[in-house]
Coordinates of C-alpha atoms in Angstrom, one line a residue:
M23 CA -103.1 -113.2 82.0
A24 CA -103.9 -116.8 82.5
V25 CA -105.7 -117.9 85.7
S26 CA -104.7 -121.3 87.1
P27 CA -107.1 -124.1 87.9
A28 CA -106.6 -123.2 91.6
F29 CA -109.2 -120.6 91.2
A30 CA -111.8 -123.1 90.0
S31 CA -113.1 -123.7 93.4
T32 CA -113.3 -120.1 94.5
D33 CA -115.5 -117.2 93.3
L34 CA -114.1 -116.9 89.8
A35 CA -115.6 -113.5 89.3
S36 CA -113.9 -112.1 92.4
A37 CA -110.7 -113.8 91.5
Y38 CA -110.6 -112.2 88.0
N39 CA -111.6 -108.8 89.3
D40 CA -109.1 -108.8 92.1
N41 CA -106.1 -110.3 90.2
T42 CA -106.4 -108.7 86.7
D43 CA -106.4 -105.1 85.7
A44 CA -109.4 -103.3 84.1
A45 CA -107.7 -103.0 80.7
F46 CA -107.3 -106.8 80.5
R47 CA -111.0 -107.4 81.5
I48 CA -112.3 -104.8 79.0
G49 CA -110.1 -106.4 76.3
L50 CA -111.5 -109.9 77.3
Q51 CA -115.1 -108.7 77.0
T52 CA -114.3 -107.0 73.6
R53 CA -112.7 -110.2 72.2
L54 CA -115.5 -112.4 73.5
A55 CA -118.0 -110.0 71.8
W56 CA -116.1 -110.5 68.5
T57 CA -116.3 -114.3 68.9
G58 CA -120.1 -113.9 69.4
D59 CA -120.1 -115.1 73.0
Y60 CA -120.5 -111.8 75.0
V61 CA -123.4 -109.4 74.6
G62 CA -123.1 -106.7 77.2
T63 CA -121.3 -103.6 78.3
F64 CA -117.6 -103.4 78.2
D65 CA -117.4 -102.2 81.8
G66 CA -114.3 -104.2 82.9
R67 CA -116.2 -106.0 85.6
V68 CA -116.4 -109.8 85.4
G69 CA -119.8 -111.0 86.4
P70 CA -122.2 -113.8 85.5
Q71 CA -122.5 -112.6 81.9
T72 CA -118.8 -112.5 81.3
L73 CA -118.3 -115.9 83.0
R74 CA -121.1 -117.4 80.8
A75 CA -119.3 -116.0 77.7
I76 CA -116.0 -117.6 78.8
R77 CA -117.7 -121.0 79.3
D78 CA -119.6 -120.8 76.1
F79 CA -116.4 -120.1 74.2
Q80 CA -114.7 -123.0 76.0
A81 CA -117.4 -125.4 75.2
R82 CA -117.5 -124.5 71.5
N83 CA -113.7 -124.8 71.2
G84 CA -113.0 -128.1 73.0
F85 CA -111.9 -126.7 76.3
S86 CA -113.4 -127.7 79.7
A87 CA -116.3 -125.3 80.2
D88 CA -115.3 -124.5 83.8
G89 CA -114.7 -120.7 83.4
V90 CA -111.0 -121.1 84.2
M91 CA -108.8 -119.2 81.7
T92 CA -105.6 -120.9 80.6
D93 CA -102.9 -119.7 78.3
A94 CA -104.3 -122.0 75.6
F95 CA -107.7 -120.5 76.1
L96 CA -106.4 -116.9 75.8
K97 CA -104.4 -117.7 72.7
K98 CA -107.5 -119.2 71.1
V99 CA -109.7 -116.2 72.1
I100 CA -107.1 -113.8 70.6
A101 CA -106.9 -115.7 67.3
E102 CA -110.6 -116.1 66.8
S103 CA -111.5 -112.5 67.7
D104 CA -108.7 -111.1 65.5
K105 CA -110.0 -113.2 62.6
A106 CA -113.6 -112.0 63.1
R107 CA -112.6 -108.4 63.5
D108 CA -110.2 -108.3 60.5
A109 CA -112.6 -110.1 58.2
L110 CA -115.0 -107.1 58.6
G111 CA -112.2 -104.5 58.2
F112 CA -113.3 -103.0 61.5
H113 CA -111.8 -99.5 62.3
L114 CA -112.8 -96.4 64.2
V115 CA -113.9 -93.5 62.0
R116 CA -115.2 -90.0 62.8
D117 CA -118.2 -88.8 60.7
D118 CA -117.7 -85.2 59.9
R119 CA -121.4 -84.8 59.1
T120 CA -122.4 -85.5 62.7
G121 CA -119.2 -85.4 64.8
V122 CA -119.6 -88.9 66.1
R123 CA -116.9 -91.5 66.3
F124 CA -117.8 -95.2 65.8
G125 CA -116.6 -98.5 64.5
L126 CA -117.1 -99.1 60.8
P127 CA -116.9 -102.6 59.1
G128 CA -115.0 -101.2 56.1
A129 CA -114.7 -104.5 54.3
L130 CA -118.5 -104.9 54.4
V131 CA -120.0 -101.5 53.7
S132 CA -119.2 -98.5 51.6
P133 CA -120.3 -94.8 51.8
A134 CA -123.8 -94.4 50.3
G135 CA -124.2 -90.7 50.7
E136 CA -125.7 -88.2 53.2
T137 CA -129.1 -87.7 54.5
E138 CA -130.7 -84.5 55.9
V139 CA -129.3 -85.4 59.4
G140 CA -126.3 -87.7 58.9
S141 CA -124.5 -90.2 56.7
I142 CA -125.2 -93.7 55.3
W143 CA -123.0 -96.7 54.6
R144 CA -124.4 -99.8 52.8
S145 CA -123.2 -103.2 51.8
A146 CA -123.0 -104.2 48.1
D147 CA -126.0 -106.5 48.5
S148 CA -127.9 -103.8 50.5
G149 CA -128.3 -106.4 53.3
V150 CA -126.5 -104.1 55.8
E151 CA -127.1 -100.4 56.3
I152 CA -125.4 -98.2 58.9
E153 CA -126.5 -94.6 59.5
T154 CA -125.3 -91.7 61.7
V155 CA -127.8 -89.1 62.9
R156 CA -127.7 -85.7 64.5
F157 CA -130.6 -83.6 65.8
H158 CA -129.7 -80.2 67.1
D159 CA -132.0 -77.5 65.9
E160 CA -135.2 -79.5 65.8
G161 CA -136.0 -79.1 69.6
Y162 CA -136.2 -82.8 70.2
S163 CA -135.5 -84.3 73.6
L164 CA -133.6 -87.6 74.1
E165 CA -136.7 -89.1 75.9
G166 CA -139.0 -88.0 73.1
V167 CA -136.8 -89.6 70.4
F168 CA -136.5 -92.7 72.6
N169 CA -140.3 -93.0 72.9
V170 CA -140.8 -92.7 69.2
L171 CA -138.1 -95.1 68.2
S172 CA -139.0 -97.7 70.8
T173 CA -142.7 -97.9 69.9
Q174 CA -143.8 -101.2 68.4
A175 CA -145.6 -101.2 65.1
E176 CA -147.2 -103.7 62.8
N177 CA -143.9 -104.7 61.1
K178 CA -141.7 -103.7 64.0
T179 CA -140.8 -105.6 67.2
V180 CA -138.7 -104.1 69.9
S181 CA -136.8 -106.9 71.7
S182 CA -134.9 -104.6 74.2
S183 CA -134.8 -100.9 75.0
S184 CA -133.1 -99.0 77.8
L185 CA -132.9 -95.3 78.5
A186 CA -130.4 -94.4 81.2
G187 CA -129.0 -90.9 81.9
D188 CA -127.9 -89.3 78.7
A189 CA -128.1 -92.3 76.4
F190 CA -130.4 -95.0 75.1
T191 CA -130.1 -98.3 73.2
I192 CA -132.9 -100.1 71.3
R193 CA -132.7 -103.5 69.5
G194 CA -135.4 -105.2 67.5
Q195 CA -136.7 -106.3 64.1
E196 CA -138.4 -104.3 61.5
D197 CA -139.6 -105.5 58.1
G198 CA -137.7 -108.7 58.4
R199 CA -134.4 -107.0 59.4
S200 CA -132.7 -106.8 62.8
F201 CA -131.7 -103.4 64.0
L202 CA -129.6 -101.6 66.7
I203 CA -130.1 -97.9 67.6
R204 CA -127.8 -96.1 70.0
F205 CA -128.2 -92.4 70.9
S206 CA -126.7 -89.9 73.4
G207 CA -127.7 -86.4 74.2
R208 CA -126.0 -83.3 75.6
D209 CA -127.6 -79.8 75.9
G210 CA -130.2 -80.5 73.2
D211 CA -127.6 -82.0 70.8
L212 CA -128.7 -85.5 70.1
R213 CA -126.3 -87.8 68.2
G214 CA -126.7 -91.5 67.3
F215 CA -126.2 -94.3 64.9
S216 CA -128.1 -97.3 63.7
V217 CA -127.4 -100.6 62.1
A218 CA -129.9 -102.7 60.2
W219 CA -129.2 -106.0 58.7
D220 CA -130.9 -109.0 57.1
K221 CA -130.7 -112.6 58.4
A222 CA -128.0 -113.5 55.9
H223 CA -125.6 -111.2 57.7
D224 CA -126.4 -112.3 61.3
G225 CA -123.1 -114.2 61.8
D226 CA -121.0 -111.2 60.9
V227 CA -123.1 -108.3 62.1
K228 CA -124.4 -109.4 65.4
P229 CA -120.9 -109.5 67.0
Y230 CA -120.0 -106.2 65.3
T231 CA -123.0 -104.4 66.8
V232 CA -122.0 -105.3 70.3
V233 CA -118.5 -103.8 69.7
A234 CA -119.9 -100.8 67.8
E235 CA -122.4 -100.0 70.6
N236 CA -119.6 -100.1 73.2
T237 CA -117.1 -98.1 71.2
F238 CA -119.5 -95.3 70.1
D239 CA -118.3 -91.8 71.0
P240 CA -121.1 -89.4 70.2
F241 CA -119.2 -86.2 71.0
S242 CA -115.8 -87.0 69.5
G243 CA -115.7 -83.7 67.6
E244 CA -117.7 -80.8 66.1
P245 CA -119.7 -81.6 62.9
R246 CA -118.7 -80.0 59.6
A247 CA -119.6 -76.4 59.6
N248 CA -121.7 -74.6 57.0
D249 CA -124.0 -77.6 56.5
I250 CA -126.5 -77.5 53.6
G251 CA -129.9 -78.9 53.0
P252 CA -130.8 -82.0 51.0
M253 CA -131.7 -80.1 47.8
A254 CA -128.3 -78.4 47.8
K255 CA -126.8 -81.8 48.2
L256 CA -128.8 -83.0 45.2
F257 CA -127.4 -80.2 43.1
R258 CA -123.9 -81.3 44.1
S259 CA -124.7 -85.0 43.4
G260 CA -126.1 -84.3 39.9
R261 CA -129.5 -85.8 40.8
A262 CA -131.1 -82.4 40.7
E263 CA -130.2 -79.6 38.3
G264 CA -130.8 -75.9 38.4
V265 CA -132.9 -74.6 35.6
A266 CA -130.7 -71.7 34.5
F267 CA -130.3 -71.9 30.7
G268 CA -126.6 -72.7 29.8
E269 CA -125.3 -73.1 33.4
H270 CA -124.0 -76.6 32.9
E271 CA -122.9 -76.5 29.2
P272 CA -122.6 -74.0 26.4
A273 CA -125.9 -72.8 25.1
P274 CA -127.2 -74.7 22.1
Q275 CA -126.4 -73.0 18.8
P276 CA -129.5 -72.7 16.7
Q277 CA -128.9 -73.5 13.0
G278 CA -129.7 -71.2 10.1
P279 CA -128.8 -67.6 9.3
A280 CA -132.0 -66.2 10.9
L281 CA -131.0 -67.0 14.5
A282 CA -127.9 -65.6 16.1
A283 CA -126.0 -67.2 19.0
P284 CA -126.9 -65.8 22.4
G285 CA -124.6 -63.1 23.7
F286 CA -124.5 -64.4 27.3
D287 CA -123.2 -67.3 29.3
S288 CA -126.4 -68.4 31.0
S289 CA -129.8 -67.0 31.9
G290 CA -132.6 -67.3 34.4
T291 CA -135.5 -65.3 35.6
G292 CA -136.1 -62.8 38.4
F293 CA -139.0 -60.9 39.8
V294 CA -139.5 -57.6 41.6
V295 CA -139.8 -57.9 45.4
S296 CA -139.4 -54.3 46.6
K297 CA -140.1 -50.7 45.5
D298 CA -136.5 -49.8 45.7
G299 CA -135.2 -51.9 42.9
W300 CA -134.6 -55.4 44.3
L301 CA -135.4 -58.6 42.3
L302 CA -135.3 -62.1 43.7
T303 CA -133.7 -65.0 41.7
N304 CA -131.7 -68.2 42.3
A305 CA -128.1 -68.2 43.6
H306 CA -127.2 -70.6 40.8
V307 CA -128.3 -68.0 38.2
A308 CA -126.2 -65.1 39.5
K309 CA -123.4 -66.5 41.7
S310 CA -120.6 -66.8 39.1
C311 CA -121.4 -63.9 36.8
K312 CA -118.9 -61.1 36.2
T313 CA -121.9 -59.0 35.2
V314 CA -125.6 -59.6 35.8
L315 CA -128.0 -58.0 33.3
V316 CA -131.7 -57.6 34.0
G317 CA -133.7 -57.6 30.8
D318 CA -133.0 -54.4 28.8
L319 CA -132.6 -52.4 32.0
G320 CA -128.8 -52.8 32.2
A321 CA -126.4 -54.2 34.7
A322 CA -127.2 -54.9 38.3
S323 CA -125.6 -52.5 40.7
Q324 CA -125.6 -55.1 43.6
V325 CA -125.8 -58.8 43.8
I326 CA -126.3 -60.8 47.1
V327 CA -126.0 -64.5 47.0
D328 CA -126.9 -67.3 49.5
E329 CA -125.7 -70.5 47.9
D330 CA -126.9 -72.7 50.8
H331 CA -130.5 -71.7 50.2
D332 CA -130.1 -71.1 46.4
L333 CA -131.4 -67.5 46.6
A334 CA -130.0 -64.3 45.3
L335 CA -131.0 -60.6 45.3
V336 CA -130.2 -58.4 42.3
K337 CA -130.4 -54.6 42.6
V338 CA -131.4 -52.5 39.5
D339 CA -131.2 -48.7 39.5
A340 CA -134.1 -48.3 37.0
A341 CA -137.8 -48.1 36.9
L342 CA -139.4 -51.6 37.5
G343 CA -142.8 -53.2 37.7
Q344 CA -144.7 -53.4 41.0
P345 CA -143.4 -55.8 43.7
L346 CA -145.1 -59.1 43.7
P347 CA -146.7 -59.9 47.0
I348 CA -145.5 -63.1 48.8
I349 CA -147.8 -65.2 50.9
S350 CA -147.0 -65.4 54.6
S351 CA -148.0 -69.1 55.0
K352 CA -147.6 -72.3 53.1
P353 CA -149.6 -72.9 49.9
R354 CA -152.1 -75.7 50.0
L355 CA -151.3 -79.2 48.8
G356 CA -152.9 -79.7 45.4
E357 CA -153.3 -76.0 44.7
D358 CA -153.2 -74.7 41.1
I359 CA -150.1 -72.8 40.4
L360 CA -148.3 -71.1 37.5
A361 CA -144.6 -71.1 36.8
L362 CA -143.5 -68.0 34.9
G363 CA -140.1 -67.4 33.3
F364 CA -137.9 -67.1 30.3
P365 CA -136.9 -70.7 29.4
L366 CA -134.5 -71.7 26.7
R367 CA -133.9 -68.0 25.8
S368 CA -132.9 -67.5 22.2
I369 CA -134.4 -70.9 21.2
L370 CA -137.9 -70.2 22.3
A371 CA -139.5 -66.8 22.0
D372 CA -138.0 -64.1 24.3
S373 CA -141.4 -63.4 25.7
L374 CA -142.6 -64.6 29.1
N375 CA -143.5 -68.3 29.2
V376 CA -146.3 -69.7 31.5
T377 CA -146.8 -73.3 32.5
R378 CA -149.5 -74.6 34.8
G379 CA -149.5 -77.4 37.4
N380 CA -150.1 -78.2 41.1
I381 CA -148.4 -78.2 44.4
S382 CA -147.7 -82.0 44.6
S383 CA -145.8 -81.9 47.9
L384 CA -145.1 -79.4 50.7
M385 CA -141.6 -80.8 51.1
G386 CA -138.7 -81.3 48.8
L387 CA -136.8 -84.5 48.6
M388 CA -135.9 -86.2 51.9
N389 CA -138.5 -83.9 53.6
D390 CA -136.5 -80.7 52.9
A391 CA -138.6 -78.0 54.5
N392 CA -137.2 -75.2 52.3
Y393 CA -138.8 -76.6 49.1
L394 CA -142.0 -77.5 47.4
Q395 CA -142.5 -80.2 44.8
I396 CA -144.5 -79.0 41.8
S397 CA -145.9 -80.6 38.7
A398 CA -145.7 -77.5 36.4
P399 CA -143.1 -78.2 33.7
V400 CA -139.9 -76.1 33.9
Q401 CA -137.0 -75.7 31.5
P402 CA -133.5 -74.1 31.6
G403 CA -134.1 -70.4 32.0
N404 CA -137.0 -70.8 34.5
S405 CA -134.7 -70.6 37.5
G406 CA -135.5 -67.8 39.8
G407 CA -139.0 -67.2 38.3
P408 CA -142.0 -66.8 40.5
L409 CA -144.4 -69.6 41.2
I410 CA -147.8 -67.9 41.7
D411 CA -151.3 -69.0 42.6
L412 CA -154.4 -67.9 40.6
A413 CA -154.7 -64.7 42.7
G414 CA -151.2 -63.6 41.5
R415 CA -149.6 -64.2 44.9
V416 CA -146.0 -65.6 45.0
V417 CA -146.1 -69.1 46.5
G418 CA -142.6 -70.1 45.7
V419 CA -139.4 -69.5 43.6
V420 CA -138.8 -72.0 40.8
T421 CA -135.4 -73.5 41.3
A422 CA -134.8 -77.1 40.1
K423 CA -135.9 -80.3 38.4
L424 CA -134.7 -83.8 39.0
N425 CA -132.1 -85.0 36.6
A426 CA -134.2 -87.8 35.0
V427 CA -131.2 -89.7 33.6
A428 CA -129.2 -89.7 36.9
V429 CA -132.2 -90.7 38.9
A430 CA -133.1 -93.5 36.4
D431 CA -129.6 -94.8 36.7
L432 CA -129.9 -94.8 40.5
T433 CA -133.4 -96.2 40.9
G434 CA -134.4 -97.8 37.6
D435 CA -137.4 -95.5 37.3
I436 CA -137.7 -92.4 35.1
P437 CA -139.2 -89.5 37.2
Q438 CA -142.1 -87.6 35.6
S439 CA -142.8 -83.9 36.2
I440 CA -140.8 -83.7 39.5
N441 CA -139.7 -80.1 39.8
F442 CA -139.0 -77.9 42.8
A443 CA -139.6 -74.4 44.1
I444 CA -138.3 -72.7 47.2
R445 CA -141.0 -72.3 49.7
P446 CA -142.4 -68.7 50.3
D447 CA -141.5 -68.8 54.0
A448 CA -137.8 -69.6 53.1
A449 CA -137.8 -66.8 50.6
A450 CA -139.4 -64.4 53.1
R451 CA -136.7 -65.3 55.7
F452 CA -134.0 -64.5 53.2
L453 CA -135.5 -61.2 52.3
T454 CA -136.0 -60.2 56.0
Q455 CA -132.4 -61.2 56.7
H456 CA -131.2 -58.8 54.1
H457 CA -133.7 -56.0 55.1
V458 CA -135.7 -56.0 51.9
A459 CA -139.1 -54.4 52.4
F460 CA -141.2 -57.0 50.5
E461 CA -145.0 -57.0 50.4
T462 CA -147.1 -59.7 52.1
A463 CA -149.9 -61.0 50.0
D464 CA -153.6 -60.5 50.9
A465 CA -154.8 -63.9 52.1
K466 CA -158.3 -63.1 51.0
A467 CA -157.5 -62.1 47.4
A468 CA -159.8 -63.6 44.9
L469 CA -158.7 -66.3 42.5
E470 CA -158.8 -65.5 38.8
S471 CA -158.4 -67.1 35.4
V472 CA -154.9 -68.1 34.2
P473 CA -154.8 -65.2 31.7
D474 CA -155.9 -62.7 34.3
A475 CA -153.5 -63.9 37.0
T476 CA -150.6 -63.8 34.4
A477 CA -151.5 -60.3 33.3
K478 CA -151.4 -59.1 36.9
V479 CA -147.8 -60.2 37.4
Q480 CA -146.1 -60.2 34.0
E481 CA -144.7 -56.7 34.1
S482 CA -142.7 -57.5 37.3
I483 CA -140.9 -60.5 35.8
Y484 CA -137.6 -60.1 34.0
P485 CA -134.9 -62.3 32.3
V486 CA -131.7 -62.3 34.2
L487 CA -128.6 -62.8 32.0
C488 CA -125.1 -63.8 33.1
L489 CA -122.2 -62.2 31.2
G490 CA -118.8 -63.8 31.8
T491 CA -117.9 -66.1 34.7
K492 CA -115.7 -65.4 37.6

């Protein structure tokens, strides 16, 4: 709707608000945001900020900068805003990972994977990064997250921040890049998104962030159910691999008449956790087996699998070694540990194999709290084996190693000795959930030599063989 020059001598803001509908005014603010002239809320009320945007656009495009909208002005605004929007491929999307709905510049960024708490999109030159985030089980408050994110730091400057009601917005610069953060909260469910961009993208991204901030719908839908942790995502992405012998490809066939091919499809390791016949191993060892064999004790009578946490219970109705005690707290960073198992079965000796290393991190990749990072070498067949300290206490369950080739392709660096174990508290939760009466380790138990610690536990560790796949 064009406004005639007759309004030039009156209160333009009142004239526009009284003589146009809200949809027109919101559309005007949106289009002026795309042209880079309006930075504010799409509230449908014309005030000083909207009038200034109108005049700025007029001045840049050869119109009289009087704030009066003519048909020619409106046609120009529509043409320029459409051009800017369409160049970015802007469209509204719903992120199933977090349940938020927001505007995505599809011609500028592409999906770059998922994080522990959301999803990421990134431009080809990595100059623009967009991330969605959801906090819901962490116990965070909206104000607490706002206080953390709005804090200035050595390489971070906050240019504007506002917390009002159930939402906040923060803008600033960090490490030479501009950023926008927008969050909303409801009943402890916090959802947000962020945009970070370098100076080369200012012209495209600044207008986009104004539109994205105003069109953000944090509670558009429910997030995807049955979410999994970062390590499980790494398994699926190929950047981490379970260490069950033969699980990804047929077992290598040794050459020569003295060595026969293995009579199983894959193998791992398990260890006794209760006096009534339960062994603990990895889900990726046992999940697809028609029959699970435990050493020379025969087939398991029951198998319980939790793929999300990569744990499985295997029941054997036969005499077993003593249950290995599991520590009730986290191990210590840097602690000496032993990884025990039956790696590369039928290629190496069938006897128990022991490697030594340290706890190198109390978190897995992307701060996954269910995992430890260890330096002890592991090989296919180690999956599900116990990680013990020098007192013979279980401090983890060996589970994965980084796929060095995949990570080198991704980062340009070849990872060295980066292997993972499930943390003892995660294993204990799994056992408790399934009513397994496991033993808690004595926190005061004395440390021993590697041979003595190994001797203490070796009778309770068994190869787990998978016959046939479902």
